[in-house]
XYZ file of C-alpha atoms in Angstrom:
581
model
C 1.109 22.763 38.476
C -1.069 24.910 40.709
C -0.852 27.462 38.639
C -1.280 25.601 35.560
C -4.497 23.864 37.157
C -5.803 27.293 38.185
C -5.395 28.687 34.134
C -6.737 25.770 32.703
C -9.923 25.433 35.321
C -10.727 29.537 34.270
C -10.048 28.921 30.393
C -12.069 25.717 30.653
C -14.940 27.591 32.168
C -15.059 30.160 29.590
C -15.848 27.886 26.996
C -18.804 26.310 28.990
C -20.550 29.474 30.476
C -21.309 31.078 27.211
C -23.214 29.583 24.339
C -20.374 29.925 22.139
C -18.525 26.519 22.666
C -21.674 24.234 22.859
C -22.403 25.636 19.242
C -18.781 25.050 18.162
C -19.307 21.536 19.350
C -22.855 21.042 17.710
C -21.607 22.649 14.225
C -18.607 20.519 14.323
C -20.002 17.061 15.066
C -23.095 18.038 12.917
C -21.219 19.130 9.696
C -18.450 16.000 9.971
C -20.944 13.394 11.080
C -23.511 14.837 8.435
C -20.721 14.589 5.416
C -20.218 11.154 6.073
C -23.384 9.702 6.485
C -23.867 11.439 3.518
C -21.523 9.384 1.591
C -21.882 6.315 3.649
C -25.116 5.617 2.195
C -23.767 5.868 -1.594
C -21.006 3.351 -0.406
C -21.999 1.492 2.932
C -18.786 0.266 3.584
C -18.338 -0.034 7.827
C -14.865 1.690 7.688
C -14.004 5.265 9.568
C -11.418 5.926 7.222
C -13.696 8.219 4.777
C -14.549 9.888 7.977
C -11.016 10.480 9.695
C -10.100 11.404 6.054
C -12.197 14.550 6.212
C -11.354 15.272 9.469
C -8.145 17.626 8.572
C -10.071 20.062 6.179
C -12.680 20.227 9.476
C -10.037 21.155 12.100
C -8.216 23.852 9.434
C -11.608 25.907 9.744
C -12.816 24.823 13.350
C -9.519 25.004 15.384
C -9.135 28.588 14.343
C -12.431 29.431 15.811
C -11.071 27.797 19.197
C -7.726 29.511 19.290
C -8.549 33.175 17.734
C -9.766 34.376 21.628
C -6.940 32.587 23.528
C -4.475 36.031 23.661
C -6.287 38.326 21.105
C -9.335 38.775 23.607
C -6.737 39.315 26.607
C -5.323 42.249 24.393
C -8.527 43.691 22.876
C -10.059 43.714 26.475
C -6.887 45.111 28.030
C -6.540 42.131 30.628
C -3.295 41.163 28.612
C -1.102 43.521 31.213
C -3.123 42.155 33.941
C -2.737 38.886 33.393
C 1.244 39.490 33.321
C 1.087 40.872 36.496
C -0.153 37.516 38.377
C 2.449 35.466 40.284
C 2.494 33.319 37.630
C 5.261 32.566 35.078
C 4.848 32.843 31.293
C 4.986 29.012 30.512
C 2.224 28.371 33.164
C 0.036 30.963 31.534
C 0.799 28.956 27.891
C 0.115 25.884 29.107
C -3.009 26.678 31.330
C -4.608 28.006 28.596
C -3.197 25.513 26.168
C -4.306 22.368 28.317
C -7.972 23.753 28.614
C -8.525 24.516 24.688
C -7.013 20.570 24.313
C -9.499 19.078 26.600
C -12.611 21.259 25.145
C -10.983 19.685 21.643
C -10.621 16.253 23.104
C -14.481 16.414 24.430
C -15.739 17.641 20.662
C -13.814 14.609 19.512
C -15.283 12.273 21.989
C -18.866 13.511 20.701
C -18.274 11.837 17.436
C -18.183 8.576 18.891
C -21.546 7.817 17.291
C -19.702 7.100 14.017
C -18.011 3.818 15.202
C -20.878 3.042 17.007
C -23.460 3.603 13.922
C -20.756 1.347 12.062
C -20.635 -1.464 15.062
C -24.294 -1.942 14.596
C -24.046 -1.984 11.011
C -21.316 -3.922 10.255
C -17.861 -5.037 11.679
C -15.417 -2.029 11.518
C -11.888 -2.641 12.601
C -11.311 -1.664 16.260
C -7.428 -1.070 15.660
C -8.184 1.322 13.055
C -11.118 3.377 15.062
C -8.307 3.725 17.838
C -5.157 4.573 15.804
C -7.632 7.162 13.708
C -8.885 9.259 16.875
C -5.036 8.792 18.313
C -3.786 10.926 14.865
C -6.635 13.157 15.062
C -5.891 14.143 18.657
C -2.379 14.493 17.975
C -3.090 16.753 14.694
C -5.656 18.912 16.775
C -2.891 19.451 19.356
C -0.427 20.576 16.621
C -2.862 22.832 15.160
C -4.110 24.013 18.853
C -0.573 25.178 19.308
C -0.280 26.913 16.006
C -3.207 28.832 16.298
C -2.322 30.015 19.887
C 1.145 31.103 18.860
C -0.538 33.056 16.207
C -3.115 34.436 18.173
C -0.725 35.944 20.590
C 0.274 38.507 17.501
C -3.355 40.028 17.049
C -5.666 42.383 19.073
C -8.468 41.333 16.769
C -9.627 38.051 17.212
C -11.429 37.600 13.229
C -7.511 38.720 12.059
C -6.175 35.950 14.227
C -8.620 33.348 12.767
C -7.767 34.004 9.351
C -4.162 33.958 9.847
C -4.624 30.840 11.843
C -7.182 29.384 9.399
C -4.843 30.487 6.505
C -1.560 28.637 8.133
C -3.371 25.496 8.920
C -4.538 25.095 5.193
C -1.072 25.735 3.566
C 0.710 22.989 5.969
C -1.837 20.436 5.495
C -2.196 20.944 1.406
C 1.334 21.123 0.985
C 1.626 17.881 2.103
C -0.953 16.493 -0.419
C 0.336 14.541 -3.319
C -1.913 16.616 -5.849
C -0.960 20.013 -4.631
C 2.292 18.810 -4.424
C 2.323 17.561 -8.299
C 0.919 21.053 -9.027
C 3.480 22.934 -7.849
C 6.317 20.281 -9.352
C 4.520 21.207 -12.774
C 5.821 24.960 -12.195
C 8.969 24.325 -10.424
C 10.056 21.270 -10.731
C 10.965 19.349 -7.193
C 9.782 21.937 -5.128
C 6.398 20.411 -4.328
C 8.054 17.493 -3.461
C 10.636 19.247 -1.092
C 7.637 21.264 0.598
C 5.736 17.951 0.667
C 8.563 16.394 2.648
C 9.746 19.396 4.765
C 6.629 20.916 5.933
C 3.734 18.749 4.908
C 1.928 16.599 7.331
C -0.256 14.387 5.414
C 1.699 11.613 4.914
C 2.103 11.324 9.096
C -1.527 11.956 9.368
C -2.607 9.166 7.002
C -0.554 6.330 8.664
C -2.851 6.806 11.862
C -6.027 6.701 9.781
C -4.819 3.334 7.773
C -4.222 1.600 11.455
C -0.424 1.783 11.538
C 1.092 4.135 14.508
C 4.551 5.011 13.475
C 6.817 6.303 16.429
C 8.448 8.752 13.932
C 4.821 10.537 13.034
C 4.066 10.695 16.850
C 7.476 12.647 17.068
C 6.130 14.645 14.547
C 3.182 15.955 16.071
C 4.747 16.160 19.556
C 7.761 18.017 18.151
C 5.838 20.553 16.361
C 3.658 21.068 19.305
C 6.475 21.397 21.746
C 8.070 24.003 19.749
C 5.258 26.257 18.710
C 4.310 26.440 22.541
C 7.912 26.933 23.674
C 7.948 29.795 20.961
C 4.878 31.170 22.275
C 6.424 30.998 26.046
C 8.938 32.923 24.785
C 6.989 35.796 22.789
C 4.980 35.999 26.151
C 7.969 36.324 28.355
C 9.610 38.617 26.351
C 6.945 41.242 25.801
C 8.147 43.865 28.344
C 11.452 43.511 27.826
C 14.044 45.884 26.311
C 15.715 43.937 22.955
C 13.507 40.972 23.619
C 11.844 41.110 19.894
C 14.934 40.758 18.167
C 16.086 37.652 20.297
C 12.397 36.310 19.528
C 12.828 36.861 15.901
C 16.173 35.372 15.851
C 15.432 32.163 18.224
C 11.926 31.467 15.673
C 14.177 31.408 12.712
C 16.686 29.245 13.924
C 14.108 26.708 15.748
C 11.947 26.353 12.775
C 14.767 26.270 10.587
C 15.919 22.923 12.661
C 12.691 21.526 12.933
C 12.248 22.132 8.875
C 15.894 20.505 8.651
C 14.855 17.365 10.973
C 11.500 16.748 9.160
C 13.748 16.291 5.818
C 16.226 14.547 6.948
C 14.158 11.922 8.813
C 11.546 12.186 6.447
C 11.245 8.425 5.274
C 13.171 7.058 8.607
C 10.879 4.803 10.619
C 11.697 4.495 14.392
C 9.168 1.564 15.011
C 5.885 0.859 13.620
C 3.159 -0.588 14.795
C 0.258 -2.452 13.139
C -2.935 -2.194 15.166
C -5.164 -3.569 12.528
C -7.355 -6.646 13.718
C -5.744 -9.066 10.724
C -2.355 -6.987 11.217
C -2.922 -6.343 7.172
C -0.433 -4.016 7.244
C 2.634 -6.010 8.937
C 5.199 -6.304 6.258
C 6.730 -9.569 5.880
C 11.020 -10.350 6.512
C 11.013 -10.802 2.600
C 9.807 -7.333 2.243
C 12.327 -5.940 4.747
C 14.836 -7.551 2.686
C 14.426 -5.942 -0.474
C 16.163 -3.094 0.621
C 19.778 -5.271 0.459
C 18.793 -6.558 -3.180
C 17.598 -3.119 -4.719
C 20.330 -0.676 -5.930
C 18.021 1.324 -8.085
C 14.602 2.339 -7.646
C 11.761 0.063 -8.483
C 8.810 1.715 -10.005
C 5.220 0.603 -9.292
C 1.757 1.627 -11.285
C -1.663 0.661 -10.160
C -3.632 0.991 -13.357
C -7.445 1.098 -12.104
C -10.584 2.396 -12.776
C -11.596 5.684 -10.632
C -13.672 5.183 -7.749
C -17.021 5.950 -9.035
C -16.612 3.811 -12.290
C -16.177 0.731 -9.538
C -18.619 -1.527 -8.234
C -20.089 -1.264 -4.802
C -17.798 -4.036 -3.541
C -14.837 -2.353 -5.264
C -14.970 1.151 -3.945
C -12.219 0.515 -1.451
C -10.177 -1.182 -3.597
C -8.292 1.465 -4.771
C -7.078 2.478 -1.133
C -6.652 -0.573 -0.294
C -3.907 -1.262 -2.798
C -2.442 2.009 -2.343
C -1.952 1.476 1.529
C 0.140 -2.170 0.797
C 2.022 -0.513 -1.527
C 2.979 2.542 0.861
C 4.057 0.300 3.620
C 6.197 -2.176 1.030
C 7.703 1.383 0.235
C 8.405 2.191 3.925
C 9.720 -1.366 4.221
C 12.298 -0.733 1.813
C 13.376 2.351 2.634
C 12.424 4.261 -0.379
C 13.776 1.821 -3.066
C 10.138 1.231 -3.864
C 8.003 4.101 -5.427
C 4.294 3.573 -6.424
C 1.572 5.783 -8.262
C -1.747 5.766 -9.504
C -2.978 5.901 -12.923
C -6.626 6.335 -13.110
C -8.065 4.836 -16.500
C -11.534 4.928 -17.746
C -12.907 1.288 -19.200
C -14.973 2.871 -21.703
C -12.231 4.244 -23.276
C -10.670 1.340 -23.620
C -13.783 -0.247 -25.855
C -13.603 2.685 -28.072
C -9.700 2.069 -28.727
C -10.368 -1.349 -29.052
C -13.271 -0.949 -31.752
C -10.974 1.453 -33.886
C -7.924 -1.338 -33.631
C -10.213 -3.415 -35.125
C -11.516 -1.661 -37.801
C -7.775 -0.967 -38.448
C -8.492 2.918 -38.156
C -6.516 5.281 -36.043
C -8.040 8.453 -35.306
C -5.326 11.398 -35.598
C -8.255 13.777 -33.396
C -7.959 11.157 -30.416
C -8.268 12.592 -27.056
C -5.566 12.283 -24.272
C -7.401 9.911 -22.690
C -7.965 7.460 -25.658
C -4.065 7.934 -26.342
C -3.217 7.105 -22.515
C -5.671 4.106 -23.207
C -3.812 2.793 -26.242
C -0.677 2.886 -24.902
C -2.045 0.708 -21.980
C -3.215 -1.689 -23.774
C 0.154 -2.068 -26.015
C 1.183 -2.954 -22.670
C -1.077 -5.679 -21.795
C -2.671 -3.669 -19.583
C -6.540 -4.433 -20.452
C -9.913 -3.985 -18.711
C -11.697 -7.276 -17.379
C -15.225 -7.986 -16.576
C -16.591 -8.123 -12.973
C -20.303 -8.617 -11.604
C -21.901 -5.715 -9.954
C -25.066 -5.242 -8.259
C -27.099 -2.600 -9.709
C -30.846 -1.975 -7.778
C -32.342 -5.686 -8.059
C -30.136 -6.901 -10.807
C -26.772 -8.116 -11.009
C -25.121 -6.920 -14.058
C -21.280 -7.103 -15.777
C -18.992 -3.952 -15.170
C -15.736 -3.458 -17.198
C -13.103 -2.137 -15.218
C -9.380 -1.742 -14.846
C -7.139 -3.464 -11.900
C -3.635 -4.185 -12.520
C -0.540 -3.367 -11.189
C 2.975 -2.865 -12.851
C 6.386 -3.401 -11.839
C 9.462 -1.586 -13.914
C 13.017 -1.934 -12.672
C 16.097 -0.289 -14.794
C 15.922 -0.967 -18.519
C 13.784 -3.901 -18.028
C 10.087 -4.228 -19.504
C 7.332 -3.487 -17.589
C 5.768 -6.837 -15.547
C 2.201 -6.952 -15.189
C 0.227 -8.121 -12.303
C -3.213 -8.745 -13.911
C -6.633 -8.449 -12.531
C -6.134 -7.513 -8.638
C -9.450 -8.252 -7.020
C -10.295 -7.546 -3.173
C -10.333 -11.199 -2.690
C -6.905 -11.338 -3.957
C -5.312 -8.689 -1.421
C -3.915 -10.954 0.913
C -1.376 -12.860 -1.986
C -0.434 -9.184 -3.229
C 2.223 -8.503 -1.200
C 3.629 -11.937 -1.873
C 3.380 -11.607 -5.460
C 5.040 -8.142 -5.528
C 7.778 -9.145 -3.524
C 7.966 -12.505 -5.543
C 8.283 -10.108 -8.659
C 10.357 -7.505 -7.621
C 12.886 -9.730 -6.281
C 12.932 -11.757 -9.710
C 13.338 -8.562 -11.638
C 16.428 -7.483 -9.253
C 18.334 -10.641 -8.991
C 21.554 -10.330 -10.450
C 21.497 -13.877 -12.504
C 18.442 -15.854 -13.255
C 18.421 -19.266 -11.983
C 18.827 -22.083 -14.414
C 16.924 -25.316 -13.995
C 17.533 -28.526 -15.398
C 13.951 -30.521 -16.464
C 14.178 -34.067 -16.900
C 10.448 -35.244 -18.330
C 9.662 -37.880 -20.631
C 7.866 -37.413 -23.607
C 5.485 -39.972 -24.703
C 5.772 -41.737 -28.324
C 3.244 -41.644 -30.501
C 2.142 -44.049 -33.604
C 1.435 -42.215 -36.894
C -1.141 -44.316 -38.988
C 0.336 -44.957 -42.759
C -2.411 -42.403 -43.964
C -2.069 -39.657 -41.681
C 2.060 -39.864 -42.296
C 1.407 -39.612 -46.201
C -0.936 -36.045 -45.734
C 1.982 -34.697 -43.438
C 4.459 -35.955 -46.096
C 2.254 -34.278 -48.680
C 1.868 -31.264 -46.882
C 5.720 -30.362 -46.374
C 5.342 -30.917 -42.342
C 7.637 -32.920 -40.112
C 5.796 -36.142 -38.942
C 5.398 -35.849 -35.075
C 7.276 -38.719 -33.301
C 6.183 -37.956 -29.971
C 3.768 -35.516 -27.806
C 5.277 -33.696 -24.812
C 2.700 -34.383 -21.986
C 4.766 -31.667 -19.611
C 5.233 -28.735 -21.544
C 3.133 -27.232 -19.283
C 5.517 -27.517 -16.933
C 8.267 -25.520 -18.619
C 6.124 -22.831 -19.954
C 5.141 -22.482 -15.920
C 8.767 -22.208 -14.525
C 9.561 -19.744 -17.783
C 6.921 -17.824 -16.572
C 7.965 -17.642 -13.243
C 11.226 -16.227 -14.543
C 13.490 -19.028 -14.659
C 15.691 -20.699 -17.437
C 15.115 -23.978 -18.341
C 17.538 -26.622 -20.090
C 15.323 -29.821 -21.085
C 17.945 -32.768 -20.637
C 17.000 -36.567 -20.683
C 20.474 -37.950 -18.234
C 21.663 -39.612 -21.252
C 25.372 -39.528 -22.870
C 23.781 -37.360 -25.647
C 21.548 -35.034 -23.557
C 23.755 -34.874 -19.989
C 23.253 -32.245 -17.465
C 24.417 -28.946 -18.446
C 27.751 -27.129 -17.179
C 25.830 -24.707 -14.870
C 22.553 -25.123 -13.194
C 20.983 -24.420 -9.959
C 18.228 -26.844 -9.654
C 17.572 -30.430 -11.108
C 13.893 -31.084 -11.525
C 12.654 -34.641 -12.577
C 9.254 -35.317 -13.566
C 7.727 -38.883 -13.811
C 10.846 -40.839 -14.319
C 11.042 -44.197 -15.658
C 13.607 -46.848 -15.470
C 15.925 -44.989 -14.314
C 19.536 -46.477 -15.435
C 22.891 -46.498 -13.894
C 24.292 -43.662 -15.538
C 20.993 -41.701 -14.449
C 21.379 -42.742 -10.750
C 24.726 -41.471 -11.179
C 24.016 -37.709 -12.589
C 21.529 -37.776 -10.129
C 23.878 -38.579 -7.193
C 26.380 -35.984 -8.939
C 24.112 -33.138 -8.473
C 23.020 -34.377 -4.631
C 26.917 -34.404 -3.654
C 27.559 -31.004 -5.395
C 24.846 -29.587 -3.489
C 22.384 -28.883 -6.072
C 18.458 -28.759 -5.091
C 16.568 -31.823 -6.460
C 12.914 -32.053 -6.930
C 11.327 -35.646 -8.206
C 7.755 -36.003 -8.682
C 7.346 -39.646 -8.807
C 4.393 -42.045 -9.126
C 4.762 -46.054 -9.415
C 1.551 -46.529 -11.113
C -0.683 -45.015 -13.583
C -4.300 -45.292 -13.696
C -7.422 -45.186 -15.984
C -10.530 -45.142 -15.389
C -13.376 -46.079 -17.986
C -17.016 -45.941 -17.178
C -19.389 -49.240 -18.285
C -22.551 -50.191 -17.371
C -21.526 -52.001 -13.675
C -19.865 -48.455 -12.939
C -15.755 -47.866 -13.657
C -13.223 -49.775 -15.322
C -9.930 -49.675 -13.555
C -7.155 -50.377 -15.637
C -3.182 -49.998 -14.065
C -0.203 -49.551 -15.758
C 3.168 -49.804 -13.482
C 5.357 -47.077 -14.591
C 8.414 -48.516 -12.755
C 10.642 -45.675 -11.684
C 13.523 -47.324 -10.383
C 13.551 -44.495 -7.787
C 14.267 -46.360 -4.471
C 18.035 -47.709 -4.958
C 18.907 -44.055 -5.462
C 17.510 -43.037 -2.359
C 16.975 -45.618 -0.244
C 20.347 -44.986 1.849
C 18.870 -41.520 2.380
C 16.169 -43.056 4.503
C 13.461 -42.323 1.683
C 11.156 -44.930 -0.430
C 8.516 -44.700 -2.470
C 6.153 -47.022 -1.228
C 4.886 -50.184 -3.260
C 1.617 -49.909 -1.438
C -1.648 -48.107 -3.016
C -3.836 -45.164 -1.362
C -7.084 -45.525 -2.911
């Protein structure tokens, strides 16, 4: 340990005895903070995610500048052999140099604390997200440092070491992004997705900046950092030994193959997930975790939303927030839920709507217009939201809907997903997915009275002359039937009479506003209860009508007489005869 600390002090002092270390820190902080503040005052949201979202690209450029000299300088100045003659082991040299570079990077990263301080003074940023973002950035930097240090050992030229490390960092980061993976899949189907799962690190890093600490992601960064340091030690230790190059090459191939295979095998596995956000916005309910038991085929979720540039200021982070929730649901379902984002231009929808109203179809329509037409046919439409523009409040047309598809069933749409409805989004999605994937549709036996109406003779004759049936009753509870059907229940409307008894198969009995229940109806309800069915009753003893007059209101009372108490008294229940006003 003493030797490691000696090397660490030597290397760390080298960063600060020359202006290079200070210049690096100032340039890194200046550029990263400058890029963030430039965009922050366009979309002023107290959130650190836009800052840390750009950090990986910055690290791909600046980390190679830190590591290029670690071994290359020793070789170019002919101090390499002298260093190896020190009474130190190879792993002590490697760890000492690595710790020095890691401490230097951590100090540089701490200098960016001005960002959360500024956001805290202007708004209320999430402290949990700030913590996890810094942790993820530190782990990512540690990984890139180990990679750059490993590459530096192969070169005498520092510039060459810088370029190779920069390319390696860029490739590893970019193949993990969905955009690059999709482009590769366009040329060779499946290759981009495979590289994303096996090599890419974006998904591991993005979890941290959302405010979620996943042990599998921590393990990924720690494991690959350890592998690269081990290979670096093996290379340094075997430079002066005969046949060491062959042993090193074989060990490198085997180690990297094992690491990549482990990435592929445990890519979607959760070893432990901690939501450190203040409001626990990514904590998934138990019902969501149970989805994997219900779903035997992948559920496809699509977010149809306007691009960020077309959104009003208060909705600029909406796509990001919804995608985060969908990603957490995907993880909770162990990959049984897949989601994608489809950006739609609301102005194109207006063009398509106008052409549809005119009865014209443009054969030379663009791909965007064809896509908009397809979305409109599916029931996905833009809607108006209020937006601030300078000193005015204006209406803006935007898209924000979610489509859920399962097997060959029709895609179900959740319309108008807004920031204020995000708290209910998980419930809506899980509820909808459960209903789409259940094996059997529940049957509800609905008992609700229809009101008889008196048709005047003149109006009756008019109906007859027009050849239309004369209405004998009106259904005040039709809306209940429509709501239950919308909620994916099968409805059987019955009257609990000999002519209209309970169906042979049903799951729930719903009785709305019963009136003068007779013995047969009591018997039917008791039979449902004894059969283990759920019975829901909405009962009132009185109906009130309020009529305004010169003195205030005239209140008319009508007794409903449901006759429910004889049925439920022995259960310890009853409808009180007293009136609460």
